[in-house]
Structure formats: C-alpha cells, structure tokens
C-alpha cells in the first residue's frame, strides 16, 4: 500500500492550490476545450506540421540519394527532426502570445474586468490563471507533436537528448512569449494594441535578434582568428554566447551542434588561439535561465499593473 | 475598524479627472438595512461614487467607508462586504449559467463542496433554475440582469451596490428586478442603487440621495426629503366664479403663503394655494370659502410625487 508522506500531501496541496483551485484556470480551460474549436486548432496544427514533415522528407530523401548515390538515413532523420522543431518554434512563438495578449484586455473589452476586480480574487491569481491556462494548451500542442518529432527515430541520427532539449527550449520560449503577451494585455485596454506590441517584441526576438547576431558575426569573424589577447578572445566568445542565448532558434542550433560535436549538453572545453582551454556551457542552459528570469519579470510587472487601483 | 453607524458613509469625497470634478465634497450616509436610491441626472457623478465605493478607483480627497472599512486602506475587506453590479452586464462567451455563478463563487473563495447548493439556491431566488444549463449569452437582457443580481449575492455580502439595475429593461423585467430588490432587502441586505428613473426609486426605496454636478443636493428618508424640499402643501381649488373674493378670504387664513391663478378648466376658474399649515388649517381654508358663499366646485390637495421633488431639487445641470 502506498503511503503518502506529509511533504507529499503538502506538495499535492500546493499544486492543487496553484492549478485546480484557481478559478481562472478552470474557467479558461473549460471555455477553451469546449466545442470543436480546440479540436480544430489541434488538427490544423498537426496537419500543418505533418504536411511540412512530409515535404521535408521528400526534399531531403531525394537530395540525399542524388548526392551520395545511396540514402543517408541519419541525415534524413536529423533534417526531419530539425525541420519539425523549427516549425514548432515558429508556431509556438506566434500561438502562445495569441492566447495571452487578449487575456486581460479581453476582460476589459467584455466588461468583466471590474467584476473580477471587486471579488476577492488576488491579482496574481488572475494573471497566474491566465498564464497556466494558455500554457496548458501550448503544452498540449507541444506534446501532441512529439510523435511527429519521433518519426526521426526511424531514420536514426537523432538522440533522445535532442528531443528533450528541443522540448525544454520550446517550453521556455512558450513561457516567455506567453508572459510577454500577458504583460502587454495587462497594460492595454484593447486587445488589438496588446497583440501588436506583443507580436512586435516576439518578432524582434525571433527574427530581429538573429539578424543582429548574424551581422555581428559577419563583422567580427575575419578578425576572430587574429585576436592575440586571450582576454579579448574570451570576451568576444562570451558576448557571442550571450547573443546566441537570447534567441531560441540560435540556441537550438548551437546546442545541437555542441551535442553532436562535443557530445555534451553541459560544459565543454574550447581551445583559444593561444592554445589555452576555456570552459563553455551549452547555450540552452543560459537561454533557459534567461527566459525563466524574464518570464518572472514580465509576470511580476503584469501582476503590478493589474493590482493598481485606477487613480 | 471603527464602530460605525452607517453601513456606507463617505466623508468629503472628491474625485477629479484633470480639470473635471466628477464628485465634489460628497457625503453619503446609508443606514444598515436601507434601500437607498441614489438619484441624479446622467453625468451627475453616481457611477464615479459607486466605483469609489467598490474600490475600483481611488478618491482624489476624502474617504469612503463600507461596513466600517475604508475603501482606501482596506479594499479587500470592503470587497468582502459588497456585492457589485455595474451598469453593464459582463458576458463570458462559452459559459453556462451555473458555471458563471460557480466561477464567481470560487472568486469569492466559497469552498467547492458548498457551491452546488449555493448555485441552486441563487438560481431559485432569481427564478432561473430552469436555465441552469443554458449558455449565458443566450439569456434575455432581463434574465442576464437577474443572473447578475444572483452573482452579487454569491458570498452573502452585507451591502449590494447596484448601478442602474433597471436601465434598458422592458417594463416587465423592471418590475421583476424591483421585486427582487425588495426581497433582498427583506433578507437583511442593505441596497444602494443608482437610477436616473424616478419611478424605479419611488416605489421601493426607504432612503434617497439626490446628486447633481457631483454634489449631494438632498439626502434622507423619502418623507424627510419631501419635507426638506417641499415645505409647503399645494391645494388646488376650482371655483365657478368670484375668484378675487376667494383669494381675499384665503389670504386671511394662517399658513397660506401664496395664491396663484391657474389656467381655466372648461370655463371654471382654478387657483393654487401654497400652504404651510396643518390639516386643521386646510379645513379652515374650506370654512373661510364656504362662510362667504364662494361657489367651490373642487377642493383638493395635490400630492407631490418624487418627480416634482426631483425637479425642484435639481437644476438640470450636468457636470
């Protein structure tokens, strides 16, 4: 017979308070999963993902056969996996804010915000409930896509670690983008302006940052090999690491590159021009820490905005 | 929390939006158990006052107390004490009637096990038990308003603050809401509701506050306000003839303050007497006329309804 310890009970009690006892979570999930809408969104999402996977498969298998004369199944697997993750990343970065950018401004538009504000529901519970319910659905989308990602296993060339890494990076992306949506939603009276601001920031993080990153790399690359000072080289490499860790796509690509070449998801040694080794960490770690921290910051700002009583 | 005499009390309440003063040095006093009608023209400051009382906005100056708690210092305690219905119905898409009540009951921290019975009772009270499983958006406006009233009662508050509860409803729905308000008062709730329609207020309220341009014009029980604003009685007299003689006779009766000629009624002369005396004085007036043989056709006191009181109290200025 399984006996639950007091700490188990406390944990379960806390989880229950955080998830099940939050009226907003229950209401939002009830509304979101009611009727055919959730089913249709999930079907379209998986349909798109499946169609793209098939396209990638056809394109890669043909080119792989043409180039080497025999099918390199490992390459097909890796490309298929990378393609699915890239599409998921794109979808998640645009679906997650869609669920949250109207979360609080929508209450204002539906004239239910004042009703909620005069209840005993604390501001943090309102924001938390909105976040959890939006993330639950995004998480459902991510979990539902795992079988598609796993098709890559048939071909080999992809390790379970990569699947887990991709899931962590995607979840952290969804977490931050959802919270950014919530923050702008808490600030705006109209969902439209909240959406515009959220998507502007999301687009900058997804596309603007890689452009900045690419430009910086392009400018400094020729001089990288000529850096004589170990300190300067270290500084440049750290700076690059920080830039990579701000972007989910760059983080995913770099983490996979390090996993394949250095066979690690943690730290590894990098040899400087002067022959010294420096220890580096796979970018998914600072990326996850940064995104979780930013999530907390945006969450706190959203709660503060909701808590403010109109002057 | 200080001991309190009035369940709602505002002291020197001021609310300014830039240069516009929405509420100016307002003092509202609502006794426990009252049905308090907060009347004033549109834009007089009713909604602003209610939003301060419900902790949605902060006053620029002064303070407001609900159940003894300051809305500025103890907003959470105030929220526990009030049930608020704004002048619009907040609709959630995709929500059933019982889910709507369940959600708000949960927001008021009613334990899950107590909610099913509470919802049944609330729906029975507002006569919506048969619509329990329907979507909220499918209800008629009157039903939504009743559901909204049920929502305000979810946590058994002491005070109901209702902003224009009958506005936009058809006559039948209005009567239903009025009946519900009376029923809630009988349940021991204090009801503070605003309206710009006097008929809604006149029939049910025990107390009245008339606000205009953000200032309280008159406040008290309905009878007090009548006396305060209309200190004289109006006696309408219809005569066959000899108007001047009648006026002469009436001016000698103590309490008669003024006499005005009124338009003729089918050739019969009419005069209106403003009279500040008691019933014996009214009798004296009639005696004075009959002793001189003045041909009186009709002698009656005009009942002054709240409409007249309101018109006398307000100047039609809107802030």
Coordinates of C-alpha atoms in Angstrom, one line a residue:
Chain A
X1 CA 0.0 0.0 0.0
X2 CA 1.4 3.4 -0.9
X3 CA 1.6 5.8 2.0
X4 CA 1.8 9.4 1.3
X5 CA 4.1 11.4 3.5
X6 CA 3.2 14.8 4.9
X7 CA 5.6 16.5 2.4
X8 CA 3.7 14.7 -0.5
X9 CA 0.5 15.9 0.9
X10 CA 1.8 19.5 1.2
X11 CA 3.2 19.3 -2.4
X12 CA -0.1 18.0 -3.7
X13 CA -2.0 20.6 -1.7
X14 CA 0.2 23.4 -3.2
X15 CA -0.1 22.0 -6.7
X16 CA -3.8 21.8 -6.2
X17 CA -4.0 25.4 -5.0
X18 CA -1.8 26.6 -7.9
X19 CA -3.7 24.7 -10.6
X20 CA -7.0 23.2 -9.8
X21 CA -8.2 25.7 -7.1
X22 CA -7.5 28.7 -9.3
X23 CA -11.0 29.6 -10.6
X24 CA -9.5 31.3 -13.7
X25 CA -7.6 28.2 -14.8
X26 CA -10.8 26.1 -14.6
X27 CA -12.9 28.7 -16.4
X28 CA -10.4 29.3 -19.1
X29 CA -9.7 25.6 -19.8
X30 CA -13.4 24.8 -19.7
X31 CA -14.0 27.6 -22.3
X32 CA -11.0 26.7 -24.4
X33 CA -11.7 23.0 -24.6
X34 CA -15.5 23.3 -25.1
X35 CA -16.9 22.6 -28.5
X36 CA -15.0 21.9 -31.7
X37 CA -12.6 24.8 -31.5
X38 CA -9.8 23.2 -29.6
X39 CA -10.1 20.0 -31.7
X40 CA -9.9 22.1 -34.9
X41 CA -6.9 24.1 -33.7
X42 CA -5.0 20.9 -32.8
X43 CA -6.0 19.2 -36.0
X44 CA -4.8 22.1 -38.2
X45 CA -1.6 22.4 -36.1
X46 CA -0.8 18.7 -36.5
X47 CA -1.9 18.7 -40.2
X48 CA 0.4 21.6 -41.0
X49 CA 3.2 20.0 -39.1
X50 CA 2.6 16.7 -40.8
X51 CA 2.5 18.3 -44.2
X52 CA 5.8 20.2 -43.6
X53 CA 7.4 17.0 -42.3
X54 CA 6.4 15.1 -45.5
X55 CA 7.7 17.9 -47.6
X56 CA 11.0 17.9 -45.7
X57 CA 11.2 14.1 -46.0
X58 CA 10.6 14.2 -49.8
X59 CA 13.1 17.0 -50.3
X60 CA 15.8 15.6 -48.1
X61 CA 15.5 11.9 -49.2
X62 CA 15.8 12.9 -52.9
X63 CA 18.8 15.2 -52.4
X64 CA 20.5 12.6 -50.1
X65 CA 20.1 9.9 -52.7
X66 CA 21.3 12.1 -55.6
X67 CA 24.4 13.3 -53.8
X68 CA 25.9 10.1 -52.5
X69 CA 24.2 7.5 -54.6
X70 CA 22.9 5.8 -51.5
X71 CA 20.4 7.0 -49.0
X72 CA 21.9 8.6 -45.9
X73 CA 19.1 7.8 -43.5
X74 CA 20.8 9.5 -40.5
X75 CA 20.8 12.8 -42.4
X76 CA 17.2 12.4 -43.3
X77 CA 16.4 11.8 -39.6
X78 CA 18.3 14.9 -38.4
X79 CA 16.9 17.2 -41.1
X80 CA 13.4 15.9 -40.4
X81 CA 13.7 16.5 -36.7
X82 CA 15.3 19.9 -37.2
X83 CA 12.5 20.9 -39.6
X84 CA 9.8 19.9 -37.3
X85 CA 11.3 21.7 -34.3
X86 CA 11.8 24.8 -36.4
X87 CA 8.1 24.8 -37.5
X88 CA 7.0 24.1 -33.9
X89 CA 9.2 27.0 -32.7
X90 CA 7.6 29.3 -35.3
X91 CA 4.1 28.1 -34.4
X92 CA 4.6 28.3 -30.6
X93 CA 6.1 31.8 -30.8
X94 CA 3.0 33.0 -32.6
X95 CA 0.4 30.8 -30.9
X96 CA 1.5 31.4 -27.3
X97 CA 1.1 35.2 -27.5
X98 CA -2.2 34.8 -29.3
X99 CA -3.6 33.0 -26.2
X100 CA -2.4 35.6 -23.8
X101 CA -2.4 39.0 -25.5
X102 CA -6.1 39.2 -25.1
X103 CA -6.3 37.5 -21.7
X104 CA -6.7 40.7 -19.6
X105 CA -7.5 43.3 -22.2
X106 CA -10.3 40.9 -23.3
X107 CA -11.7 41.0 -19.8
X108 CA -11.8 44.8 -20.1
X109 CA -13.4 44.6 -23.5
X110 CA -16.0 42.1 -22.3
X111 CA -16.6 44.4 -19.3
X112 CA -15.9 41.6 -16.9
X113 CA -12.7 43.1 -15.5
X114 CA -14.5 45.3 -13.0
X115 CA -16.5 42.3 -11.8
X116 CA -13.3 40.4 -11.2
X117 CA -11.6 43.3 -9.5
X118 CA -14.4 43.6 -7.0
X119 CA -14.1 39.9 -6.0
X120 CA -11.6 38.5 -3.6
X121 CA -9.5 37.0 -6.4
X122 CA -6.0 38.3 -5.9
X123 CA -4.3 40.0 -8.9
X124 CA -1.5 37.3 -9.0
X125 CA -4.1 34.5 -9.2
X126 CA -5.8 36.2 -12.1
X127 CA -2.5 36.6 -14.0
X128 CA -1.3 33.1 -13.0
X129 CA -4.6 31.5 -14.0
X130 CA -4.4 33.2 -17.4
X131 CA -0.8 32.1 -17.9
X132 CA -1.4 28.5 -16.8
X133 CA -4.4 28.0 -19.0
X134 CA -2.7 29.4 -22.0
X135 CA 0.5 27.4 -21.4
X136 CA -1.6 24.2 -20.8
X137 CA -2.9 24.4 -24.4
X138 CA 0.6 25.3 -25.8
X139 CA 2.0 22.3 -23.9
X140 CA -0.7 20.2 -25.3
X141 CA 0.4 21.3 -28.8
X142 CA 4.0 20.5 -28.0
X143 CA 3.2 17.1 -26.5
X144 CA 0.9 16.3 -29.5
X145 CA 3.8 17.0 -31.8
X146 CA 6.2 14.6 -30.1
X147 CA 5.1 11.6 -32.2
X148 CA 5.9 13.6 -35.3
X149 CA 9.3 14.5 -34.0
X150 CA 9.9 10.9 -33.1
X151 CA 9.5 9.8 -36.7
X152 CA 13.1 10.9 -37.0
X153 CA 14.0 7.9 -34.7
X154 CA 13.1 5.6 -37.6
X155 CA 15.9 7.0 -39.6
X156 CA 18.4 7.4 -36.7
X157 CA 20.8 10.3 -36.4
X158 CA 18.7 11.8 -33.6
X159 CA 19.2 11.1 -29.9
X160 CA 16.5 11.3 -27.2
X161 CA 18.6 14.0 -25.6
X162 CA 17.9 16.2 -28.6
X163 CA 14.2 15.6 -28.3
X164 CA 14.3 16.6 -24.6
X165 CA 16.5 19.7 -25.4
X166 CA 14.1 20.8 -28.1
X167 CA 11.2 20.4 -25.7
X168 CA 12.9 22.5 -23.0
X169 CA 13.8 25.2 -25.4
X170 CA 10.3 25.3 -26.9
X171 CA 8.7 25.3 -23.5
X172 CA 10.9 28.2 -22.3
X173 CA 10.0 30.1 -25.5
X174 CA 6.3 29.5 -25.0
X175 CA 6.7 30.5 -21.3
X176 CA 8.3 33.9 -22.1
X177 CA 6.2 34.7 -25.1
X178 CA 3.0 33.9 -23.2
X179 CA 4.1 36.1 -20.3
X180 CA 5.0 39.0 -22.7
X181 CA 1.5 38.7 -24.1
X182 CA 0.1 38.8 -20.6
X183 CA 2.1 41.9 -19.7
X184 CA 1.0 43.9 -22.7
X185 CA -2.5 42.6 -22.2
X186 CA -2.5 43.9 -18.6
X187 CA -1.2 47.3 -19.8
X188 CA -3.6 47.8 -22.7
X189 CA -7.3 48.5 -22.7
X190 CA -7.6 47.0 -26.2
X191 CA -6.6 43.5 -27.3
X192 CA -5.5 44.9 -30.7
X193 CA -2.9 47.2 -29.2
X194 CA -1.7 44.4 -26.8
X195 CA -1.4 42.0 -29.8
X196 CA 0.5 44.5 -31.9
X197 CA 3.0 45.2 -29.1
X198 CA 3.4 41.5 -28.2
X199 CA 4.0 40.4 -31.8
X200 CA 6.4 43.3 -32.4
X201 CA 8.5 42.1 -29.5
X202 CA 8.1 38.4 -30.4
X203 CA 9.1 39.1 -34.0
X204 CA 12.2 41.1 -32.8
X205 CA 13.3 38.2 -30.5
X206 CA 12.7 35.6 -33.2
X207 CA 14.0 37.4 -36.3
X208 CA 15.5 40.8 -35.3
X209 CA 18.0 39.2 -32.9
X210 CA 19.3 36.6 -35.4
X211 CA 19.8 39.5 -37.9
X212 CA 21.8 41.4 -35.3
X213 CA 23.6 38.2 -34.3
X214 CA 24.4 37.4 -38.0
X215 CA 25.6 41.0 -38.6
X216 CA 27.9 41.0 -35.6
X217 CA 29.3 37.6 -36.6
X218 CA 29.9 38.8 -40.1
X219 CA 31.7 41.8 -38.9
X220 CA 33.9 40.2 -36.3
X221 CA 34.5 36.8 -38.0
X222 CA 37.6 37.9 -40.1
X223 CA 39.3 39.3 -37.0
X224 CA 38.5 36.4 -34.7
X225 CA 41.4 34.3 -35.8
X226 CA 43.8 37.2 -35.4
X227 CA 42.9 38.1 -31.8
X228 CA 46.1 37.7 -29.8
X229 CA 44.9 38.7 -26.4
X230 CA 43.3 35.7 -24.6
X231 CA 41.2 38.2 -22.6
X232 CA 39.8 39.8 -25.7
X233 CA 39.0 36.5 -27.3
X234 CA 37.3 35.3 -24.1
X235 CA 35.2 38.5 -24.0
X236 CA 34.2 38.1 -27.7
X237 CA 33.2 34.4 -27.2
X238 CA 31.2 35.2 -24.0
X239 CA 29.5 38.1 -25.9
X240 CA 28.6 35.7 -28.7
X241 CA 27.3 33.2 -26.2
X242 CA 25.1 35.8 -24.6
X243 CA 23.7 36.9 -28.0
X244 CA 23.0 33.2 -29.0
X245 CA 21.3 32.6 -25.7
X246 CA 18.8 35.3 -26.3
X247 CA 17.3 33.6 -29.4
X248 CA 15.5 30.3 -29.3
X249 CA 16.5 29.2 -32.9
X250 CA 20.2 30.1 -32.4
X251 CA 20.1 28.4 -29.0
X252 CA 18.6 25.2 -30.5
X253 CA 21.0 25.1 -33.4
X254 CA 24.1 25.8 -31.3
X255 CA 23.0 23.4 -28.6
X256 CA 22.5 20.6 -31.2
X257 CA 25.9 21.5 -32.8
X258 CA 27.6 21.2 -29.5
X259 CA 25.8 18.0 -28.7
X260 CA 26.8 16.4 -32.0
X261 CA 30.4 17.7 -32.0
X262 CA 31.3 17.9 -28.3
X263 CA 28.9 15.1 -27.2
X264 CA 27.6 17.1 -24.2
X265 CA 24.6 19.1 -23.1
X266 CA 26.6 20.7 -20.3
X267 CA 30.1 22.2 -20.2
X268 CA 32.9 21.7 -22.7
X269 CA 36.4 22.9 -23.3
X270 CA 37.1 25.4 -26.1
X271 CA 40.7 26.0 -27.2
X272 CA 41.7 29.6 -27.7
X273 CA 44.1 30.9 -30.3
X274 CA 46.9 30.9 -27.8
X275 CA 46.3 27.2 -27.1
X276 CA 44.7 27.8 -23.7
X277 CA 41.4 26.0 -22.9
X278 CA 38.3 27.8 -21.7
X279 CA 35.2 26.2 -20.3
X280 CA 32.0 27.0 -22.0
X281 CA 28.4 25.9 -21.3
X282 CA 25.9 24.7 -23.9
X283 CA 23.7 27.7 -24.7
X284 CA 20.4 26.0 -23.8
X285 CA 21.3 26.4 -20.1
X286 CA 21.8 30.2 -20.1
X287 CA 18.9 30.5 -22.5
X288 CA 16.6 28.6 -20.2
X289 CA 17.7 30.6 -17.2
X290 CA 17.4 33.9 -19.0
X291 CA 13.9 33.1 -20.4
X292 CA 12.7 31.9 -17.0
X293 CA 14.0 35.0 -15.3
X294 CA 12.5 37.3 -18.0
X295 CA 9.2 35.4 -17.5
X296 CA 9.3 36.1 -13.8
X297 CA 10.0 39.8 -14.5
X298 CA 7.1 40.1 -17.0
X299 CA 4.8 38.2 -14.7
X300 CA 5.5 40.5 -11.8
X301 CA 5.1 43.6 -14.0
X302 CA 1.7 42.2 -15.2
X303 CA 0.5 41.5 -11.7
X304 CA 1.6 45.0 -10.6
X305 CA -0.4 46.5 -13.5
X306 CA -3.5 44.5 -12.6
X307 CA -3.1 45.4 -8.9
X308 CA -3.0 49.1 -9.5
X309 CA -6.3 50.8 -8.5
X310 CA -7.2 53.4 -11.0
X311 CA -6.2 56.9 -9.9
Chain B
X1 CA -12.0 49.2 12.1
X2 CA -14.0 51.8 13.9
X3 CA -17.6 51.3 15.1
X4 CA -19.9 52.6 12.5
X5 CA -23.4 54.0 12.4
X6 CA -23.9 53.9 8.7
X7 CA -23.0 50.9 6.6
X8 CA -22.0 53.2 3.8
X9 CA -20.5 56.6 4.6
X10 CA -18.4 59.0 2.6
X11 CA -16.7 62.0 4.1
X12 CA -15.8 64.9 1.9
X13 CA -15.3 62.7 -1.1
X14 CA -13.7 64.3 -4.1
X15 CA -12.9 62.8 -7.4
X16 CA -11.2 64.9 -10.1
X17 CA -10.2 63.8 -13.6
X18 CA -7.8 66.5 -14.6
X19 CA -9.8 69.8 -14.6
X20 CA -13.1 68.0 -14.4
X21 CA -14.6 67.4 -10.9
X22 CA -16.8 64.4 -11.1
X23 CA -17.6 64.3 -7.4
X24 CA -17.2 67.3 -5.1
X25 CA -17.2 67.1 -1.3
X26 CA -19.8 64.4 -1.3
X27 CA -21.2 62.9 1.9
X28 CA -23.4 59.9 1.6
X29 CA -24.9 58.2 4.6
X30 CA -26.7 54.9 4.2
X31 CA -28.2 53.3 7.3
X32 CA -28.0 49.5 7.7
X33 CA -30.9 47.7 6.1
X34 CA -32.0 50.7 3.9
X35 CA -32.9 50.6 0.3
X36 CA -31.1 53.7 -0.7
X37 CA -31.9 55.3 -4.1
X38 CA -29.1 57.3 -5.4
X39 CA -30.7 59.6 -8.0
X40 CA -29.4 62.1 -10.3
X41 CA -29.2 63.0 -14.0
X42 CA -26.8 61.3 -16.3
X43 CA -23.2 62.5 -15.6
X44 CA -24.0 63.7 -12.1
X45 CA -21.3 61.5 -10.5
X46 CA -23.3 58.4 -9.5
X47 CA -21.2 55.9 -11.2
X48 CA -17.9 57.6 -10.1
X49 CA -19.2 57.4 -6.5
X50 CA -20.1 53.8 -6.9
X51 CA -16.7 52.9 -8.4
X52 CA -15.0 54.5 -5.4
X53 CA -17.2 52.6 -3.0
X54 CA -16.4 49.3 -4.8
X55 CA -12.6 50.0 -4.6
X56 CA -12.3 50.3 -8.4
X57 CA -11.0 53.9 -8.3
X58 CA -9.3 55.9 -5.6
X59 CA -10.8 59.2 -4.4
X60 CA -8.7 62.4 -5.0
X61 CA -9.6 63.5 -1.5
X62 CA -11.8 62.4 1.4
X63 CA -12.6 58.8 2.2
X64 CA -15.4 56.3 1.9
X65 CA -16.3 53.6 4.4
X66 CA -18.3 50.4 3.7
X67 CA -19.2 48.3 6.7
X68 CA -16.7 50.4 8.7
X69 CA -13.8 49.7 6.4
X70 CA -12.1 52.5 4.5
X71 CA -12.1 51.8 0.7
X72 CA -8.6 53.2 0.5
X73 CA -7.0 51.4 3.4
X74 CA -8.9 48.1 3.5
X75 CA -10.1 47.4 -0.1
X76 CA -10.2 43.6 0.4
X77 CA -12.4 43.8 3.5
X78 CA -14.7 46.2 1.5
X79 CA -14.9 43.7 -1.4
X80 CA -15.9 41.0 1.1
X81 CA -18.7 43.2 2.3
X82 CA -20.1 44.3 -1.0
X83 CA -21.9 42.7 -4.0
X84 CA -21.4 45.0 -7.0
X85 CA -23.5 45.1 -10.2
X86 CA -22.2 47.6 -12.7
X87 CA -24.4 49.3 -15.3
X88 CA -23.4 46.8 -17.9
X89 CA -23.5 43.0 -17.9
X90 CA -20.1 41.4 -18.3
X91 CA -20.6 38.4 -20.6
X92 CA -18.3 35.5 -20.8
X93 CA -18.6 33.5 -24.1
X94 CA -18.8 29.8 -23.7
X95 CA -20.1 29.7 -20.2
X96 CA -23.2 28.1 -18.8
X97 CA -25.4 29.8 -16.3
X98 CA -24.3 27.6 -13.4
X99 CA -20.7 27.9 -14.5
X100 CA -20.9 31.7 -14.3
X101 CA -22.1 31.6 -10.7
X102 CA -19.7 28.8 -9.9
X103 CA -16.8 30.9 -11.2
X104 CA -17.7 34.0 -9.2
X105 CA -18.4 31.9 -6.1
X106 CA -14.9 30.5 -6.5
X107 CA -13.5 34.0 -6.9
X108 CA -15.2 34.8 -3.6
X109 CA -13.4 31.8 -2.0
X110 CA -16.6 29.8 -1.5
X111 CA -15.4 26.2 -0.9
X112 CA -16.1 23.8 -3.9
X113 CA -18.3 21.5 -1.8
X114 CA -20.6 24.3 -0.9
X115 CA -21.1 25.7 -4.4
X116 CA -23.6 23.3 -5.9
X117 CA -26.2 24.1 -3.2
X118 CA -25.4 27.8 -3.3
X119 CA -25.9 27.9 -7.0
X120 CA -29.2 26.1 -6.8
X121 CA -30.4 28.5 -4.1
X122 CA -29.3 31.6 -6.0
X123 CA -30.9 30.4 -9.3
X124 CA -34.1 29.6 -7.4
X125 CA -34.1 33.1 -5.9
X126 CA -33.8 34.8 -9.2
X127 CA -36.1 32.3 -10.9
X128 CA -33.5 31.0 -13.3
X129 CA -33.4 27.3 -12.2
X130 CA -34.8 26.2 -15.5
X131 CA -32.0 27.9 -17.4
X132 CA -29.2 26.4 -15.4
X133 CA -27.6 24.5 -18.3
X134 CA -28.1 27.3 -20.9
X135 CA -25.3 29.4 -22.2
X136 CA -25.2 32.9 -20.5
X137 CA -25.1 34.7 -23.8
X138 CA -28.4 33.1 -24.9
X139 CA -30.3 34.7 -21.9
X140 CA -32.6 37.7 -22.4
X141 CA -31.4 41.0 -21.0
X142 CA -33.7 40.8 -18.1
X143 CA -32.5 37.3 -17.3
X144 CA -28.9 38.4 -17.5
X145 CA -29.7 41.2 -15.1
X146 CA -31.3 38.7 -12.7
X147 CA -28.3 36.4 -13.1
X148 CA -26.1 39.4 -12.3
X149 CA -28.0 40.0 -9.1
X150 CA -27.6 36.4 -8.2
X151 CA -23.9 36.8 -8.7
X152 CA -23.7 39.7 -6.3
X153 CA -25.2 37.5 -3.6
X154 CA -22.7 34.6 -4.1
X155 CA -20.7 35.5 -1.0
X156 CA -23.6 36.7 1.1
X157 CA -22.5 40.3 1.3
X158 CA -24.0 42.9 3.7
X159 CA -24.3 45.6 1.1
X160 CA -25.4 45.4 -2.6
X161 CA -24.1 48.3 -4.7
X162 CA -26.1 48.3 -7.9
X163 CA -25.5 50.8 -10.7
X164 CA -28.7 51.4 -12.7
X165 CA -30.1 47.9 -12.2
X166 CA -33.2 48.5 -14.2
X167 CA -31.8 50.5 -17.0
X168 CA -32.5 49.3 -20.5
X169 CA -35.0 46.7 -19.3
X170 CA -38.6 46.2 -20.6
X171 CA -41.4 47.1 -18.1
X172 CA -41.9 43.5 -17.0
X173 CA -38.2 42.9 -16.4
X174 CA -38.1 46.2 -14.5
X175 CA -40.8 45.1 -12.1
X176 CA -39.1 41.8 -11.6
X177 CA -35.9 43.5 -10.7
X178 CA -37.7 45.8 -8.3
X179 CA -39.4 42.9 -6.6
X180 CA -36.1 41.1 -6.3
X181 CA -34.5 44.2 -4.7
X182 CA -37.4 44.3 -2.1
X183 CA -36.9 40.6 -1.5
X184 CA -33.2 41.1 -0.9
X185 CA -33.8 43.9 1.5
X186 CA -36.1 41.5 3.4
X187 CA -33.2 39.1 3.5
X188 CA -31.4 41.8 5.5
X189 CA -29.2 43.3 2.8
X190 CA -28.6 47.0 2.5
X191 CA -29.2 48.1 -1.0
X192 CA -27.5 51.1 -2.5
X193 CA -28.7 51.6 -6.1
X194 CA -28.5 54.3 -8.6
X195 CA -31.0 55.4 -11.1
X196 CA -32.0 58.3 -13.3
X197 CA -35.5 57.0 -13.5
X198 CA -37.5 58.2 -10.5
X199 CA -40.3 55.7 -10.9
X200 CA -37.8 52.9 -10.2
X201 CA -36.8 54.6 -7.0
X202 CA -40.1 56.0 -5.7
X203 CA -41.8 52.7 -5.2
X204 CA -39.3 50.8 -3.3
X205 CA -36.7 52.9 -1.6
X206 CA -36.7 53.9 2.0
X207 CA -33.9 56.5 1.7
X208 CA -33.0 58.9 -1.1
X209 CA -29.9 60.8 -2.1
X210 CA -30.2 63.3 -4.9
X211 CA -26.9 64.2 -6.6
X212 CA -26.2 66.8 -9.2
X213 CA -22.9 68.0 -10.6
X214 CA -21.1 65.8 -8.2
X215 CA -22.7 67.4 -5.2
X216 CA -25.4 66.0 -2.8
X217 CA -28.5 68.1 -3.2
X218 CA -30.6 66.3 -0.6
X219 CA -30.4 63.2 1.4
X220 CA -32.6 61.3 4.0
X221 CA -35.7 59.2 4.2
X222 CA -38.2 59.8 1.4
X223 CA -40.5 61.7 3.8
X224 CA -37.7 63.8 5.1
X225 CA -36.7 64.8 1.6
X226 CA -40.3 65.7 0.6
X227 CA -40.5 67.9 3.7
X228 CA -37.0 69.3 3.1
X229 CA -37.5 70.2 -0.5
X230 CA -41.3 70.9 -0.5
X231 CA -42.1 72.5 2.8
X232 CA -45.5 73.7 1.6
X233 CA -48.6 71.8 0.5
X234 CA -50.4 72.6 -2.7
X235 CA -54.2 73.0 -2.5
X236 CA -55.9 73.2 -5.9
X237 CA -59.3 74.9 -5.8
X238 CA -61.8 75.0 -8.6
X239 CA -64.5 77.7 -8.5
X240 CA -67.5 78.7 -10.5
X241 CA -66.8 82.4 -10.1
X242 CA -65.8 85.1 -7.6
X243 CA -62.1 84.3 -7.7
X244 CA -60.9 87.6 -6.2
X245 CA -63.3 87.2 -3.3
X246 CA -61.9 83.7 -2.7
X247 CA -58.3 84.9 -2.7
X248 CA -59.2 87.6 -0.3
X249 CA -60.8 85.1 2.1
X250 CA -57.9 82.6 1.8
X251 CA -55.2 85.2 2.5
X252 CA -56.6 85.7 6.0
X253 CA -56.2 82.0 6.8
X254 CA -53.0 81.4 8.8
X255 CA -50.4 79.4 6.8
X256 CA -51.4 80.5 3.4
X257 CA -48.2 81.6 1.7
X258 CA -49.2 82.4 -1.8
X259 CA -52.0 82.0 -4.3
X260 CA -51.6 81.6 -8.0
X261 CA -54.1 81.7 -10.8
X262 CA -54.2 78.5 -12.9
X263 CA -55.5 78.1 -16.4
X264 CA -59.3 77.7 -16.6
X265 CA -60.7 74.2 -16.7
X266 CA -63.7 74.1 -19.1
X267 CA -64.7 77.7 -18.1
X268 CA -64.2 77.1 -14.4
X269 CA -61.7 79.2 -12.5
X270 CA -58.8 77.5 -10.8
X271 CA -56.3 78.7 -8.2
X272 CA -53.4 77.0 -6.5
X273 CA -52.6 77.8 -2.8
X274 CA -49.2 77.1 -1.3
X275 CA -50.0 76.3 2.3
X276 CA -47.6 75.7 5.1
X277 CA -50.1 74.8 7.8
X278 CA -51.5 71.5 9.1
X279 CA -54.7 69.6 8.4
X280 CA -56.8 71.9 10.7
X281 CA -55.5 74.8 8.6
X282 CA -56.7 73.2 5.4
X283 CA -60.1 72.7 7.0
X284 CA -60.1 76.5 8.0
X285 CA -59.5 77.4 4.3
X286 CA -62.5 75.5 3.2
X287 CA -64.6 77.0 6.0
X288 CA -63.4 80.5 5.0
X289 CA -64.6 80.0 1.5
X290 CA -68.0 78.5 2.3
X291 CA -68.7 81.1 5.0
X292 CA -68.5 83.8 2.3
X293 CA -70.6 81.7 -0.1
X294 CA -67.9 81.3 -2.7
X295 CA -69.1 78.6 -5.2
X296 CA -66.4 75.9 -4.7
X297 CA -66.6 73.0 -7.2
X298 CA -63.5 71.2 -6.2
X299 CA -61.0 71.5 -3.3
X300 CA -58.1 69.0 -3.2
X301 CA -54.6 68.7 -2.0
X302 CA -52.2 67.9 -4.8
X303 CA -50.0 65.0 -4.0
X304 CA -46.4 65.9 -4.9
X305 CA -44.6 62.9 -6.3
X306 CA -40.9 62.4 -6.3
X307 CA -40.8 63.7 -9.8
X308 CA -41.8 67.1 -8.5
X309 CA -39.3 66.8 -5.6
X310 CA -36.6 65.9 -8.0
X311 CA -37.4 68.7 -10.4
X312 CA -37.4 71.2 -7.5
X313 CA -34.1 69.8 -6.2
X314 CA -32.1 69.7 -9.4
X315 CA -31.5 72.5 -11.8
X316 CA -30.8 70.3 -14.8
X317 CA -27.1 71.0 -14.6
X318 CA -24.9 68.1 -15.6
X319 CA -21.3 68.1 -14.7

